[in-house]
Amino acid sequence: MSTALRRTIFLVLLLIAWEAGFRLFGWGWKFPSVTQTLQAFYDGLVHGELLQATFASMIRLLVSFALSLAIGTTLGFLFARYRLLDDTLGFLVVSLQTIPSIAWLPFAIIWFGLNESSVIFITTLGATWTMALASRTGIKNIPPIYLRAAQTMGTGNGFNMFVQVMIPAAFPHLINGVRTAWAFAWRALVAGELIAKGAGLGQLLQDGRNLGDTSLMLCIVIIIAVLGTVSDHFCFKKLEDKVLERYGLAGSKS
C-alpha cells in the first residue's frame, strides 16, 4: 500500500470519526461538524473572505520569512567565524530565542503603530533567531578537511568559500533551520494578526471568536495546517532532496 493511499484512508477515517463524535456527544456550537465546516469553507470562498485573508497573510509571511533567512543566516555565519561575536552576541541570541515573539508586540505597536509593520516585525523575530542558531551550528560542524581541500584547489576564504563550500556542507542543518523557522514564523504571524488591524487569517480568526463562529475558526486552523504541510512537502523537502543529491550528500532516488 502506497503512502498516499494510507494517508487518504486515514483522512477518510478521521472525517468519519469527527462527524460521528459530533453526533454522538452533542458538541453543538462548541466544535463544528464536518458538514458545518465545509459550509463555512464554501461561504468564505464564495464571499472572498478566506481568499483575501489567506493572500494578505501569505504576503506578510513571505516578506518576513525572507528577511529572517537573510538576517539569520548572516548572523549564524558571523557567529561561526568569529569567536568574540559568538561569545557575546551569540549568547544574547540564545536568550532571545526563549522569548515568545508575541511578547515583543507591545514594543512593536509603540515603535511602528498598530499596522502592517508591527506584524512583519514580530514575524521576522519569530524566525530569525532559530535560523541564526541553525546556520551557526551547521557551519561550525563542517569538517575542517573540506575547507582545507577547497583552499588547496584555489577557492580562497571569501565569498566563493562561503557559497561553494560552506552553504552546501552546512545544508542539512540549514534546511532543518528553515523548516523550524517557517513554523515559528506562522505562529508569530497569526498571533500578531489577532491584534493588529487589516485583513489576515489571524484577524479572521479573531472575528470568528467574537461571533462565536467555531466553523470559521476551524476553517482558519485547517488552512494554516494545509499551507504549512504543502509548503514543507513540495518546497522545503524537494529542495533538500535536490541539494543533497547535487552535492553527493545523499543517494539519488530511483
mmCIF file of N, CA and C in Angstrom, residues 25-89:
data_model
loop_
_atom_site.group_PDB
_atom_site.id
_atom_site.type_symbol
_atom_site.label_atom_id
_atom_site.label_comp_id
_atom_site.label_asym_id
_atom_site.label_seq_id
_atom_site.Cartn_x
_atom_site.Cartn_y
_atom_site.Cartn_z
ATOM 1 N N PHE A 25 -21.872 12.891 20.781
ATOM 2 C CA PHE A 25 -21.601 13.611 22.023
ATOM 3 C C PHE A 25 -22.257 14.990 22.080
ATOM 4 N N GLY A 26 -22.932 15.378 20.994
ATOM 5 C CA GLY A 26 -23.664 16.636 21.012
ATOM 6 C C GLY A 26 -22.799 17.840 21.320
ATOM 7 N N TRP A 27 -21.736 18.039 20.543
ATOM 8 C CA TRP A 27 -20.824 19.156 20.780
ATOM 9 C C TRP A 27 -21.489 20.512 20.528
ATOM 10 N N GLY A 28 -22.518 20.528 19.688
ATOM 11 C CA GLY A 28 -23.223 21.771 19.409
ATOM 12 C C GLY A 28 -22.306 22.823 18.798
ATOM 13 N N TRP A 29 -22.433 24.065 19.257
ATOM 14 C CA TRP A 29 -21.658 25.164 18.690
ATOM 15 C C TRP A 29 -20.212 25.175 19.169
ATOM 16 N N LYS A 30 -19.900 24.389 20.235
ATOM 17 C CA LYS A 30 -18.550 24.410 20.802
ATOM 18 C C LYS A 30 -17.504 23.863 19.842
ATOM 19 N N PHE A 31 -17.893 22.892 19.015
ATOM 20 C CA PHE A 31 -16.981 22.358 17.999
ATOM 21 C C PHE A 31 -17.828 21.926 16.814
ATOM 22 N N PRO A 32 -17.533 22.423 15.612
ATOM 23 C CA PRO A 32 -18.419 22.198 14.463
ATOM 24 C C PRO A 32 -18.304 20.773 13.911
ATOM 25 N N SER A 33 -19.297 20.399 13.151
ATOM 26 C CA SER A 33 -19.264 19.117 12.452
ATOM 27 C C SER A 33 -18.526 19.268 11.126
ATOM 28 N N VAL A 34 -18.329 18.149 10.432
ATOM 29 C CA VAL A 34 -17.683 18.178 9.123
ATOM 30 C C VAL A 34 -18.507 19.009 8.150
ATOM 31 N N THR A 35 -19.807 18.780 8.144
ATOM 32 C CA THR A 35 -20.674 19.496 7.196
ATOM 33 C C THR A 35 -20.703 20.999 7.499
ATOM 34 N N GLN A 36 -20.725 21.361 8.761
ATOM 35 C CA GLN A 36 -20.714 22.778 9.124
ATOM 36 C C GLN A 36 -19.404 23.449 8.694
ATOM 37 N N THR A 37 -18.315 22.724 8.861
ATOM 38 C CA THR A 37 -17.018 23.271 8.472
ATOM 39 C C THR A 37 -16.926 23.428 6.963
ATOM 40 N N LEU A 38 -17.418 22.434 6.221
ATOM 41 C CA LEU A 38 -17.422 22.544 4.764
ATOM 42 C C LEU A 38 -18.297 23.706 4.296
ATOM 43 N N GLN A 39 -19.412 23.918 4.970
ATOM 44 C CA GLN A 39 -20.286 25.042 4.629
ATOM 45 C C GLN A 39 -19.583 26.366 4.889
ATOM 46 N N ALA A 40 -18.821 26.429 5.986
ATOM 47 C CA ALA A 40 -18.075 27.653 6.289
ATOM 48 C C ALA A 40 -16.992 27.897 5.236
ATOM 49 N N PHE A 41 -16.344 26.818 4.785
ATOM 50 C CA PHE A 41 -15.373 26.945 3.700
ATOM 51 C C PHE A 41 -16.047 27.493 2.438
ATOM 52 N N TYR A 42 -17.174 26.924 2.104
ATOM 53 C CA TYR A 42 -17.890 27.346 0.896
ATOM 54 C C TYR A 42 -18.284 28.818 0.982
ATOM 55 N N ASP A 43 -18.862 29.220 2.110
ATOM 56 C CA ASP A 43 -19.283 30.610 2.275
ATOM 57 C C ASP A 43 -18.088 31.559 2.218
ATOM 58 N N GLY A 44 -16.995 31.165 2.868
ATOM 59 C CA GLY A 44 -15.811 32.015 2.879
ATOM 60 C C GLY A 44 -15.193 32.177 1.505
ATOM 61 N N LEU A 45 -15.234 31.112 0.705
ATOM 62 C CA LEU A 45 -14.681 31.186 -0.645
ATOM 63 C C LEU A 45 -15.588 31.979 -1.575
ATOM 64 N N VAL A 46 -16.894 31.778 -1.443
ATOM 65 C CA VAL A 46 -17.842 32.482 -2.302
ATOM 66 C C VAL A 46 -17.790 33.980 -2.052
ATOM 67 N N HIS A 47 -17.749 34.367 -0.796
ATOM 68 C CA HIS A 47 -17.727 35.788 -0.448
ATOM 69 C C HIS A 47 -16.318 36.387 -0.517
ATOM 70 N N GLY A 48 -15.308 35.531 -0.687
ATOM 71 C CA GLY A 48 -13.945 36.016 -0.866
ATOM 72 C C GLY A 48 -13.171 36.293 0.405
ATOM 73 N N GLU A 49 -13.783 36.095 1.576
ATOM 74 C CA GLU A 49 -13.106 36.410 2.840
ATOM 75 C C GLU A 49 -11.880 35.536 3.063
ATOM 76 N N LEU A 50 -12.026 34.251 2.834
ATOM 77 C CA LEU A 50 -10.916 33.331 3.082
ATOM 78 C C LEU A 50 -9.762 33.586 2.120
ATOM 79 N N LEU A 51 -10.076 33.802 0.861
ATOM 80 C CA LEU A 51 -9.019 34.051 -0.120
ATOM 81 C C LEU A 51 -8.293 35.363 0.174
ATOM 82 N N GLN A 52 -9.029 36.382 0.512
ATOM 83 C CA GLN A 52 -8.421 37.677 0.813
ATOM 84 C C GLN A 52 -7.529 37.587 2.051
ATOM 85 N N ALA A 53 -8.033 36.925 3.080
ATOM 86 C CA ALA A 53 -7.255 36.794 4.312
ATOM 87 C C ALA A 53 -6.006 35.942 4.089
ATOM 88 N N THR A 54 -6.155 34.858 3.338
ATOM 89 C CA THR A 54 -5.014 33.982 3.070
ATOM 90 C C THR A 54 -3.948 34.707 2.260
ATOM 91 N N PHE A 55 -4.361 35.449 1.253
ATOM 92 C CA PHE A 55 -3.417 36.188 0.421
ATOM 93 C C PHE A 55 -2.675 37.242 1.244
ATOM 94 N N ALA A 56 -3.404 37.982 2.075
ATOM 95 C CA ALA A 56 -2.775 39.018 2.899
ATOM 96 C C ALA A 56 -1.767 38.410 3.869
ATOM 97 N N SER A 57 -2.139 37.292 4.481
ATOM 98 C CA SER A 57 -1.224 36.644 5.431
ATOM 99 C C SER A 57 0.010 36.090 4.737
ATOM 100 N N MET A 58 -0.164 35.514 3.550
ATOM 101 C CA MET A 58 0.973 34.941 2.834
ATOM 102 C C MET A 58 1.961 36.026 2.412
ATOM 103 N N ILE A 59 1.466 37.182 2.019
ATOM 104 C CA ILE A 59 2.362 38.286 1.655
ATOM 105 C C ILE A 59 3.202 38.687 2.860
ATOM 106 N N ARG A 60 2.552 38.881 4.008
ATOM 107 C CA ARG A 60 3.291 39.240 5.222
ATOM 108 C C ARG A 60 4.294 38.144 5.590
ATOM 109 N N LEU A 61 3.846 36.907 5.479
ATOM 110 C CA LEU A 61 4.710 35.793 5.874
ATOM 111 C C LEU A 61 5.935 35.689 4.980
ATOM 112 N N LEU A 62 5.761 35.805 3.675
ATOM 113 C CA LEU A 62 6.883 35.670 2.746
ATOM 114 C C LEU A 62 7.892 36.807 2.915
ATOM 115 N N VAL A 63 7.404 38.017 3.117
ATOM 116 C CA VAL A 63 8.311 39.141 3.349
ATOM 117 C C VAL A 63 9.108 38.920 4.630
ATOM 118 N N SER A 64 8.416 38.551 5.700
ATOM 119 C CA SER A 64 9.074 38.330 6.989
ATOM 120 C C SER A 64 10.036 37.156 6.927
ATOM 121 N N PHE A 65 9.636 36.100 6.236
ATOM 122 C CA PHE A 65 10.472 34.906 6.152
ATOM 123 C C PHE A 65 11.747 35.181 5.372
ATOM 124 N N ALA A 66 11.629 35.934 4.280
ATOM 125 C CA ALA A 66 12.820 36.300 3.503
ATOM 126 C C ALA A 66 13.788 37.131 4.350
ATOM 127 N N LEU A 67 13.252 38.073 5.118
ATOM 128 C CA LEU A 67 14.096 38.884 5.998
ATOM 129 C C LEU A 67 14.777 38.021 7.053
ATOM 130 N N SER A 68 14.028 37.095 7.635
ATOM 131 C CA SER A 68 14.592 36.261 8.695
ATOM 132 C C SER A 68 15.673 35.325 8.158
ATOM 133 N N LEU A 69 15.492 34.808 6.940
ATOM 134 C CA LEU A 69 16.514 33.942 6.346
ATOM 135 C C LEU A 69 17.801 34.719 6.097
ATOM 136 N N ALA A 70 17.664 35.924 5.535
ATOM 137 C CA ALA A 70 18.847 36.734 5.234
ATOM 138 C C ALA A 70 19.570 37.149 6.515
ATOM 139 N N ILE A 71 18.820 37.653 7.486
ATOM 140 C CA ILE A 71 19.434 38.120 8.729
ATOM 141 C C ILE A 71 19.981 36.946 9.534
ATOM 142 N N GLY A 72 19.180 35.885 9.665
ATOM 143 C CA GLY A 72 19.589 34.742 10.475
ATOM 144 C C GLY A 72 20.804 34.030 9.931
ATOM 145 N N THR A 73 20.847 33.803 8.612
ATOM 146 C CA THR A 73 21.991 33.121 8.009
ATOM 147 C C THR A 73 23.262 33.960 8.144
ATOM 148 N N THR A 74 23.132 35.250 7.962
ATOM 149 C CA THR A 74 24.293 36.141 8.110
ATOM 150 C C THR A 74 24.814 36.120 9.545
ATOM 151 N N LEU A 75 23.905 36.206 10.510
ATOM 152 C CA LEU A 75 24.320 36.155 11.910
ATOM 153 C C LEU A 75 24.985 34.823 12.243
ATOM 154 N N GLY A 76 24.401 33.722 11.754
ATOM 155 C CA GLY A 76 24.974 32.408 12.014
ATOM 156 C C GLY A 76 26.379 32.269 11.460
ATOM 157 N N PHE A 77 26.592 32.799 10.257
ATOM 158 C CA PHE A 77 27.923 32.768 9.653
ATOM 159 C C PHE A 77 28.917 33.564 10.500
ATOM 160 N N LEU A 78 28.516 34.740 10.952
ATOM 161 C CA LEU A 78 29.402 35.575 11.769
ATOM 162 C C LEU A 78 29.713 34.902 13.103
ATOM 163 N N PHE A 79 28.707 34.263 13.708
ATOM 164 C CA PHE A 79 28.943 33.579 14.978
ATOM 165 C C PHE A 79 29.917 32.418 14.810
ATOM 166 N N ALA A 80 29.786 31.706 13.686
ATOM 167 C CA ALA A 80 30.651 30.541 13.455
ATOM 168 C C ALA A 80 32.084 30.941 13.136
ATOM 169 N N ARG A 81 32.267 32.109 12.544
ATOM 170 C CA ARG A 81 33.596 32.512 12.099
ATOM 171 C C ARG A 81 34.356 33.370 13.108
ATOM 172 N N TYR A 82 33.614 34.062 13.989
ATOM 173 C CA TYR A 82 34.267 34.986 14.905
ATOM 174 C C TYR A 82 33.890 34.641 16.346
ATOM 175 N N ARG A 83 34.866 34.197 17.088
ATOM 176 C CA ARG A 83 34.638 33.732 18.461
ATOM 177 C C ARG A 83 34.080 34.839 19.365
ATOM 178 N N LEU A 84 34.579 36.053 19.213
ATOM 179 C CA LEU A 84 34.124 37.157 20.053
ATOM 180 C C LEU A 84 32.628 37.407 19.876
ATOM 181 N N LEU A 85 32.174 37.421 18.624
ATOM 182 C CA LEU A 85 30.744 37.614 18.369
ATOM 183 C C LEU A 85 29.918 36.458 18.920
ATOM 184 N N ASP A 86 30.446 35.252 18.789
ATOM 185 C CA ASP A 86 29.725 34.080 19.264
ATOM 186 C C ASP A 86 29.575 34.105 20.781
ATOM 187 N N ASP A 87 30.610 34.561 21.479
ATOM 188 C CA ASP A 87 30.577 34.589 22.937
ATOM 189 C C ASP A 87 29.749 35.742 23.488
ATOM 190 N N THR A 88 29.482 36.738 22.680
ATOM 191 C CA THR A 88 28.732 37.907 23.146
ATOM 192 C C THR A 88 27.341 37.962 22.513
ATOM 193 N N LEU A 89 27.288 38.341 21.239
ATOM 194 C CA LEU A 89 26.002 38.455 20.559
ATOM 195 C C LEU A 89 25.340 37.087 20.395
#
